[in-house]
Tab-separated table of C-alpha atoms in Angstrom:
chain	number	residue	atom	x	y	z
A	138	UNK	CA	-14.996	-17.260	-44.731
A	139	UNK	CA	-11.268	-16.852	-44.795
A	140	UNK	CA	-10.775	-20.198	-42.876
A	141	UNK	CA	-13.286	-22.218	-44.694
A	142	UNK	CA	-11.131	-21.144	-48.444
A	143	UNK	CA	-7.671	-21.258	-46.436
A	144	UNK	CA	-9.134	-25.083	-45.686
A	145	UNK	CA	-10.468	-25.632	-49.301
A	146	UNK	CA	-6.935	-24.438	-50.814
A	147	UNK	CA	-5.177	-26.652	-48.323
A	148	UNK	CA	-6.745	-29.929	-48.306
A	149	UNK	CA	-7.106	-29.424	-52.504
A	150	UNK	CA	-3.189	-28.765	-52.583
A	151	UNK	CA	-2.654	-32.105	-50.452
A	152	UNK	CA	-4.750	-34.054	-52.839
A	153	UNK	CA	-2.412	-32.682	-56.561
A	154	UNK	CA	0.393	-33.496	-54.560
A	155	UNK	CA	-0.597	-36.997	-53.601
A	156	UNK	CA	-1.996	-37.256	-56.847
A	157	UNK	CA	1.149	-36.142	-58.819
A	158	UNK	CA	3.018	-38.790	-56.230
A	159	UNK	CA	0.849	-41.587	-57.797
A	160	UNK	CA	2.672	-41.378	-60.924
A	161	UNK	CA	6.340	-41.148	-59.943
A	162	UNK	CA	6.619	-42.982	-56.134
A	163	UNK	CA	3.113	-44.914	-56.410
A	164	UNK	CA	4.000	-46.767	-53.125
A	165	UNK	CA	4.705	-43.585	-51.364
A	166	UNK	CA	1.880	-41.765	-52.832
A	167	UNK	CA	-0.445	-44.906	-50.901
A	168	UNK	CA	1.404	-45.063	-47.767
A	169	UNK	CA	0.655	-40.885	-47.174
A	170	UNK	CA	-3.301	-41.076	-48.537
A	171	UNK	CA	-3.541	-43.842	-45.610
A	172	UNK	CA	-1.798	-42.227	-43.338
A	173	UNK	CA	-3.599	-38.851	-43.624
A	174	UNK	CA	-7.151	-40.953	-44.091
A	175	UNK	CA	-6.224	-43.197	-40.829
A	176	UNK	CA	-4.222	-40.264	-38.333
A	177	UNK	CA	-6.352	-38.561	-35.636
A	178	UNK	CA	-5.698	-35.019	-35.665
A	179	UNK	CA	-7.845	-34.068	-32.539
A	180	UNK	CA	-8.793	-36.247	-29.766
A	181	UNK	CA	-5.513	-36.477	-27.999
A	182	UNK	CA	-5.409	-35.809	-23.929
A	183	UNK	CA	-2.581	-34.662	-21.664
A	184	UNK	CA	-2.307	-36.454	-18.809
A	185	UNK	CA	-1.388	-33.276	-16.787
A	186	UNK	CA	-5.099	-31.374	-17.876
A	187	UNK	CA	-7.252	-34.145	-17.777
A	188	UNK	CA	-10.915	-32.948	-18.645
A	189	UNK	CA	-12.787	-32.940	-14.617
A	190	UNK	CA	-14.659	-35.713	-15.567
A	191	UNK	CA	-12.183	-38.153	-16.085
A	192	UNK	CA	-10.331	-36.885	-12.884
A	193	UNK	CA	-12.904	-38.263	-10.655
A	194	UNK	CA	-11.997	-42.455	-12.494
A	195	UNK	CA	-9.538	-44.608	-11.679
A	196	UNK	CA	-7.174	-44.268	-14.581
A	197	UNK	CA	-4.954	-47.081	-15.883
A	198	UNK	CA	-2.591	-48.050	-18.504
A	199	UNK	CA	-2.307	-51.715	-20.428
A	200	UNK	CA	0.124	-52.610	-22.660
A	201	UNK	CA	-1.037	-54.421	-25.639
A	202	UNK	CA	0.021	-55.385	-28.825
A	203	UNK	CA	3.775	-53.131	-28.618
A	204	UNK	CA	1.070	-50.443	-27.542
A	205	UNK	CA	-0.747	-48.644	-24.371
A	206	UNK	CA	-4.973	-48.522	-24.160
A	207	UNK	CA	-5.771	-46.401	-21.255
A	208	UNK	CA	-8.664	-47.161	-19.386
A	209	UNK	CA	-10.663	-44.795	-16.896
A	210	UNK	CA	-13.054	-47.225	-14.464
A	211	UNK	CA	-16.095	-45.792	-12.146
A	212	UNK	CA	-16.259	-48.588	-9.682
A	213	UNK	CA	-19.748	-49.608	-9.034
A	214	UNK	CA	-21.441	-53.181	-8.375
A	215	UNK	CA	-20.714	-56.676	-10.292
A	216	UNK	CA	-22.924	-55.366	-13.490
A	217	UNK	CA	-20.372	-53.557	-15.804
A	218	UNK	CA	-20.064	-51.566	-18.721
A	219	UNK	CA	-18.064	-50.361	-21.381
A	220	UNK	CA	-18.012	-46.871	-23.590
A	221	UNK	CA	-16.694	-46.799	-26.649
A	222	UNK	CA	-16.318	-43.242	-28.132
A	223	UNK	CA	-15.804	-42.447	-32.008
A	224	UNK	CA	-13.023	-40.931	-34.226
A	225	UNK	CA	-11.099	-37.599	-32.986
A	226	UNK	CA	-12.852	-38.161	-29.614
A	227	UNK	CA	-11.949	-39.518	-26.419
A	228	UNK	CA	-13.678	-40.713	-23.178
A	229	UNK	CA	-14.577	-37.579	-21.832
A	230	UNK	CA	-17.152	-37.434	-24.391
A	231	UNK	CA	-19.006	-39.873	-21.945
A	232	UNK	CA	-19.488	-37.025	-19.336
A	233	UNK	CA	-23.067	-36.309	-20.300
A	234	UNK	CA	-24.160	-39.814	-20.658
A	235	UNK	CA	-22.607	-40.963	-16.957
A	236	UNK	CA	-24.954	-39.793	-14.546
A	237	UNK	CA	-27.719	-41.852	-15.753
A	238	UNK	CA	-25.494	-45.113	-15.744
A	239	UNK	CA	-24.198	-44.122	-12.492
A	240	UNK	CA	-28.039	-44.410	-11.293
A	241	UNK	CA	-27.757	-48.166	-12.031
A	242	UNK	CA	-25.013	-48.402	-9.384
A	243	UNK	CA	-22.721	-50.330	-12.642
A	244	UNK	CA	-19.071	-50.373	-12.639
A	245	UNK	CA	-18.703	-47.693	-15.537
A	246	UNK	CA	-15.174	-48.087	-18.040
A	247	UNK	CA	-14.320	-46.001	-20.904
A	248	UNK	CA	-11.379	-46.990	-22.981
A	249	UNK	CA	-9.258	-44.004	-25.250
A	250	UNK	CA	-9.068	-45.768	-28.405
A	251	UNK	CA	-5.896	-46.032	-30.244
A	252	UNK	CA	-4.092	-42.545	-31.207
A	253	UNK	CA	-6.644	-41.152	-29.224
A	254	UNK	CA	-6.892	-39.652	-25.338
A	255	UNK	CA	-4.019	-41.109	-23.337
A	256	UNK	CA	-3.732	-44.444	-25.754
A	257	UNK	CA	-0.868	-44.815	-27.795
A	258	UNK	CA	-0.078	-45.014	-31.356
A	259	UNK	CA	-0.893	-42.581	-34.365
A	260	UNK	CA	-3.015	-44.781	-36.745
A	261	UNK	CA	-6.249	-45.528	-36.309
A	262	UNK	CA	-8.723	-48.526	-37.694
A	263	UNK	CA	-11.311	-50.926	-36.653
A	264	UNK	CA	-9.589	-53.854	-36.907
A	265	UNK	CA	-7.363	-52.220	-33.960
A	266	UNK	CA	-10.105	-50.981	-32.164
A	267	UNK	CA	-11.571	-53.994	-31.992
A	268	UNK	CA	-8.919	-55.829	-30.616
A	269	UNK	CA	-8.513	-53.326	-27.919
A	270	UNK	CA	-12.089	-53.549	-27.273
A	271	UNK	CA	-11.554	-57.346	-26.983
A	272	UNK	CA	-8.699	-57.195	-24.260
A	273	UNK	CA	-10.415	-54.726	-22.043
A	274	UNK	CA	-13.385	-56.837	-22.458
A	275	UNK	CA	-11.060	-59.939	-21.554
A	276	UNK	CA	-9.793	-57.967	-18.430
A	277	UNK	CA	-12.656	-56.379	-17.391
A	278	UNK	CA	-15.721	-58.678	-18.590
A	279	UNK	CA	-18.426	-56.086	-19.419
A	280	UNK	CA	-22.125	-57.414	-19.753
A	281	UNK	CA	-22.864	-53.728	-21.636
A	282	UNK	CA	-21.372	-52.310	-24.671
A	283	UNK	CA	-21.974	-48.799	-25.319
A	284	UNK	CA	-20.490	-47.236	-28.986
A	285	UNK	CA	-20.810	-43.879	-30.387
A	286	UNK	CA	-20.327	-43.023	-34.321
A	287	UNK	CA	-17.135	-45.135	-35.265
A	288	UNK	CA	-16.868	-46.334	-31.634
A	289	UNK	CA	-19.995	-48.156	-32.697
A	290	UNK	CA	-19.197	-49.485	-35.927
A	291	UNK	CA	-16.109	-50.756	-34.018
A	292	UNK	CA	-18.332	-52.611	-31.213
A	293	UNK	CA	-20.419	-54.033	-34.153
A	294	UNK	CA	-17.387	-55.123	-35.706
A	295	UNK	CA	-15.894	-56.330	-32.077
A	296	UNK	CA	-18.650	-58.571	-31.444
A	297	UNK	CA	-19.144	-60.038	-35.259
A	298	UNK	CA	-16.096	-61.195	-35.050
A	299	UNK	CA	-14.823	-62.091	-31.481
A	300	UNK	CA	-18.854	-63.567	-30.391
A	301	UNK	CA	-18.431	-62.364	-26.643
A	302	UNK	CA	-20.668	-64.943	-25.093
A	303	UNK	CA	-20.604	-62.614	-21.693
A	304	UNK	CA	-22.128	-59.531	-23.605
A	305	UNK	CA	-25.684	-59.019	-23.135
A	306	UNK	CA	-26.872	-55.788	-24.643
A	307	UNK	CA	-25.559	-53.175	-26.800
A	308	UNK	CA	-26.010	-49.484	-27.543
A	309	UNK	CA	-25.275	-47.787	-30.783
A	310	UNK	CA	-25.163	-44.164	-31.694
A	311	UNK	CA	-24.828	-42.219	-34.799
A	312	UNK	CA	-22.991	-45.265	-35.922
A	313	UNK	CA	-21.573	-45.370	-39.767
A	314	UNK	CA	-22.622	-48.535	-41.647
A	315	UNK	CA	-20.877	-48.541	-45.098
A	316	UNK	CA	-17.437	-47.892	-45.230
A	317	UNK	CA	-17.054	-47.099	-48.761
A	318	UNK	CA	-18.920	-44.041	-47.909
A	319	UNK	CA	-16.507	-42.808	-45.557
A	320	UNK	CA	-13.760	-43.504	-48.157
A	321	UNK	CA	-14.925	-41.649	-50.923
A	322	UNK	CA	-15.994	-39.210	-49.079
A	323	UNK	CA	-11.971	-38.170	-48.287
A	324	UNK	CA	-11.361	-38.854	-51.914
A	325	UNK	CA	-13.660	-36.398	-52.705
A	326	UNK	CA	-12.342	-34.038	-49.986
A	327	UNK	CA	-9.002	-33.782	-51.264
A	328	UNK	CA	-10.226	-34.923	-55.284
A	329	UNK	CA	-7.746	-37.316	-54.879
A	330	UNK	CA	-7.473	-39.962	-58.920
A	331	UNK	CA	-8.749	-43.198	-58.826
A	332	UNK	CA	-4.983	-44.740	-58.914
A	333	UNK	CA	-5.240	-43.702	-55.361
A	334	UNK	CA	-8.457	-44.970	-54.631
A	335	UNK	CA	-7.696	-48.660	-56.033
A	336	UNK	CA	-4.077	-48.791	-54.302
A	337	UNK	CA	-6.553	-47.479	-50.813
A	338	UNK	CA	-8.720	-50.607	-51.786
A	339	UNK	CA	-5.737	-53.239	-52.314
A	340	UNK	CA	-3.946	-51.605	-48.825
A	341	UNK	CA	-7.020	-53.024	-46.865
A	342	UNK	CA	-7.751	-55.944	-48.531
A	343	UNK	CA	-3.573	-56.841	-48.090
A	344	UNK	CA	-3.527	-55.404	-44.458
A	345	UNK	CA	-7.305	-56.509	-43.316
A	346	UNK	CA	-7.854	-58.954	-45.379
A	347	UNK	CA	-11.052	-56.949	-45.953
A	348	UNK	CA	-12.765	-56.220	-49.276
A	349	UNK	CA	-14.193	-52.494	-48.667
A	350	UNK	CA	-17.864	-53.446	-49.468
A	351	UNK	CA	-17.878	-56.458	-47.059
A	352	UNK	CA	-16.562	-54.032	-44.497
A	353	UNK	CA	-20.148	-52.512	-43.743
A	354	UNK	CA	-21.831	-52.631	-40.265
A	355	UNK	CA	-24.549	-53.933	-41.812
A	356	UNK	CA	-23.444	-56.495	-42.307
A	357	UNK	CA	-21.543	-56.739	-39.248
A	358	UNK	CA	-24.993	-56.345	-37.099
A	359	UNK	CA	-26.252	-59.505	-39.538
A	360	UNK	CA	-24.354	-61.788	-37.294
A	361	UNK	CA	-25.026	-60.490	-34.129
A	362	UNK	CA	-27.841	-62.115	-31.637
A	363	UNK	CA	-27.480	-59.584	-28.849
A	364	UNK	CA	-29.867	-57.624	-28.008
A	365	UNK	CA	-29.566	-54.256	-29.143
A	366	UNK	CA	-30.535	-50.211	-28.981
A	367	UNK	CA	-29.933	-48.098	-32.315
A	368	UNK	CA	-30.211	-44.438	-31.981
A	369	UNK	CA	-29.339	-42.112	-34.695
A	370	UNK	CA	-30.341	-38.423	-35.250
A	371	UNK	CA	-32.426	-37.046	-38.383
A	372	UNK	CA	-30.280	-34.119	-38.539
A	373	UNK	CA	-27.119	-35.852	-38.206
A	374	UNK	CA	-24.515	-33.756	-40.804
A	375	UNK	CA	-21.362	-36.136	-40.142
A	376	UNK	CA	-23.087	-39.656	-40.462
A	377	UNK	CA	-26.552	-39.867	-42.504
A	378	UNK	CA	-29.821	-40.920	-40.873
A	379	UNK	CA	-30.081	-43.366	-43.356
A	380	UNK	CA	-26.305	-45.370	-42.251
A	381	UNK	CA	-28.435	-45.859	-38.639
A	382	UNK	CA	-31.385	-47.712	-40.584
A	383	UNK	CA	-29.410	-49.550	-42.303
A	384	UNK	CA	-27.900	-51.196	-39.357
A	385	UNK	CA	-31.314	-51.652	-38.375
A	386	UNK	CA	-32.667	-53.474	-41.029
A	387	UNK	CA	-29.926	-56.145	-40.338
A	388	UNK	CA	-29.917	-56.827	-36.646
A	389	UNK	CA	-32.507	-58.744	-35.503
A	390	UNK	CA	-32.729	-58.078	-32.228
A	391	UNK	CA	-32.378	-54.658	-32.091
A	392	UNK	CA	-34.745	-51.668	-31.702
A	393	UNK	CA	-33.905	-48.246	-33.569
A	394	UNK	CA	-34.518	-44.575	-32.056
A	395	UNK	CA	-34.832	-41.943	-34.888
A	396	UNK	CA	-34.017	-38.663	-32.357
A	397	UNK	CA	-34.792	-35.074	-33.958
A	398	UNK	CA	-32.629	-31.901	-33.942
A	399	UNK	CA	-29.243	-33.221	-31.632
A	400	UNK	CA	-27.042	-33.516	-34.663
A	401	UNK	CA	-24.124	-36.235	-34.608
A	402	UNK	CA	-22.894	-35.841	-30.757
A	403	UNK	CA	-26.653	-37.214	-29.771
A	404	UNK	CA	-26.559	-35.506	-25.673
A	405	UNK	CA	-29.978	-35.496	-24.834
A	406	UNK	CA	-31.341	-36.165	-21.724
A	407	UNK	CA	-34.683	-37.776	-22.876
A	408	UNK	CA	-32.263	-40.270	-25.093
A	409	UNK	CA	-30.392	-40.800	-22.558
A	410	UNK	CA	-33.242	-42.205	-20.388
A	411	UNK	CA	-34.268	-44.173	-22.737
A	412	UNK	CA	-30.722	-45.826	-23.058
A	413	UNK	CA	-30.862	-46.680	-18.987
A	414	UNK	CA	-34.218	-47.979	-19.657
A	415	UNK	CA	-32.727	-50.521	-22.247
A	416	UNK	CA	-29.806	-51.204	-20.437
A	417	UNK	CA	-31.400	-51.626	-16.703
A	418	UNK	CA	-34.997	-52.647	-16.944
């Protein structure tokens, strides 16, 4: 109980400051709503105390883009695949999920995405993601995409935009669609004014080059022609039920999985079948 008003009383004080910023230093007011909104504050690894899991791949570091994406292969045959894991996470959240890829006999890679695991940086967005996505994918030429929650949205995003003619299939889980929901959602968090909220909107449309209610993986999954697996869990507390179907009603190809009572990681052994299934048969 203590925590939960110690959080309240913390996150609300953040927001009146921010918010009192937005009348005297409006530009710095912006630049510290983003960078809360956009900086990881779990998900990191150390190298040293790598989870078991990921001590048993081949672990390697890229540079890309004045950065470093760290990869973690388990070498298989020709057919490979690549995890994608969500926001505050890292590729160890895989561990669950491997042993039924491993049955294929596939060449297995997770990537940490950026500001998270052993990657680099402290900002993250999909835009980036993406583009790290896109040079493993260059590297390593998956025929299998595998996202989880914003890991999804990302590979949704990924393949809207780059059209990776070597992709086959792809697996989504607990994926967000509309990003405006996520957004307000913070607002709300912190009860951050709408100055804030508009200068938030006019940072992404002058960084991205995105306008907020374009930037919905609905959308996204419109323009996709691979085929494709949606799962996403009734009870899901972090990203509605109702984000997942609206992916689905977009992407043609694509079969949706409504799962019952695993919440927003989604490990279940009977899901995870099915996943193989779609993936190997």
């Amino acid at each position: 109980m203590m925590r939960k008003l110690f959080y309240f009383i913390f996150t609300k004080s953040i927001g009146l400051y921010i918010n009192i910023l937005s009348y005297l230093w409006p530009s710095k007011a912006t630049r510290l709503a983003y960078s809360l909104f956009s900086s990881p504050r779990e998900g990191k690894l150390n190298k040293t105390a790598l989870p078991a899991v990921l001590q048993n791949a081949t672990s390697e570091t890229f540079t890309f883009q004045n950065e470093t994406v760290h990869t973690y292969t388990w070498k298989g045959n020709e057919t490979v695949l690549l995890l994608v894991h969500g926001w505050e996470s890292n590729a160890s959240r895989w561990e669950k999920l491997l042993p039924y890829l491993k049955k294929s006999g596939s060449t297995i890679i997770a990537l940490d995405g950026p500001a998270h695991g052993l990657s680099s940086g402290t900002e993250f967005n999909i835009p980036q993601y993406a583009a790290f996505i896109d040079f493993i994918a260059t590297k390593f030429k998956p025929q299998y995409l595998i996202g989880h929650s914003i890991g999804g949205k990302a590979c949704l995003y990924y393949q809207s935009v780059y059209q990776n003619k070597m992709l086959q299939k792809m697996v989504v889980l607990g994926s967000p669609s509309d990003f405006n929901i996520i957004l307000h959602n913070y607002i709300n968090l912190l009860s951050l004014n709408s100055k804030i909220l508009k200068s938030l909107q006019t940072h992404y449309l002058n960084t991205f080059q995105i306008h907020l209610e374009q930037f919905s993986a609905k959308i996204f999954a419109s323009k996709i022609t691979l085929t494709g697996l949606i799962a996403h869990d009734q009870d899901d507390k972090v990203v509605l039920f109702e984000e997942g179907k609206k992916i689905a009603s977009t992407w043609k190809n694509a079969t949706f999985i409504a799962t019952k009572g695993l919440g927003h990681s989604m490990h279940d052994d009977a899901l995870y079948k099915k996943v193989s299934q779609f993936l190997f048969h």
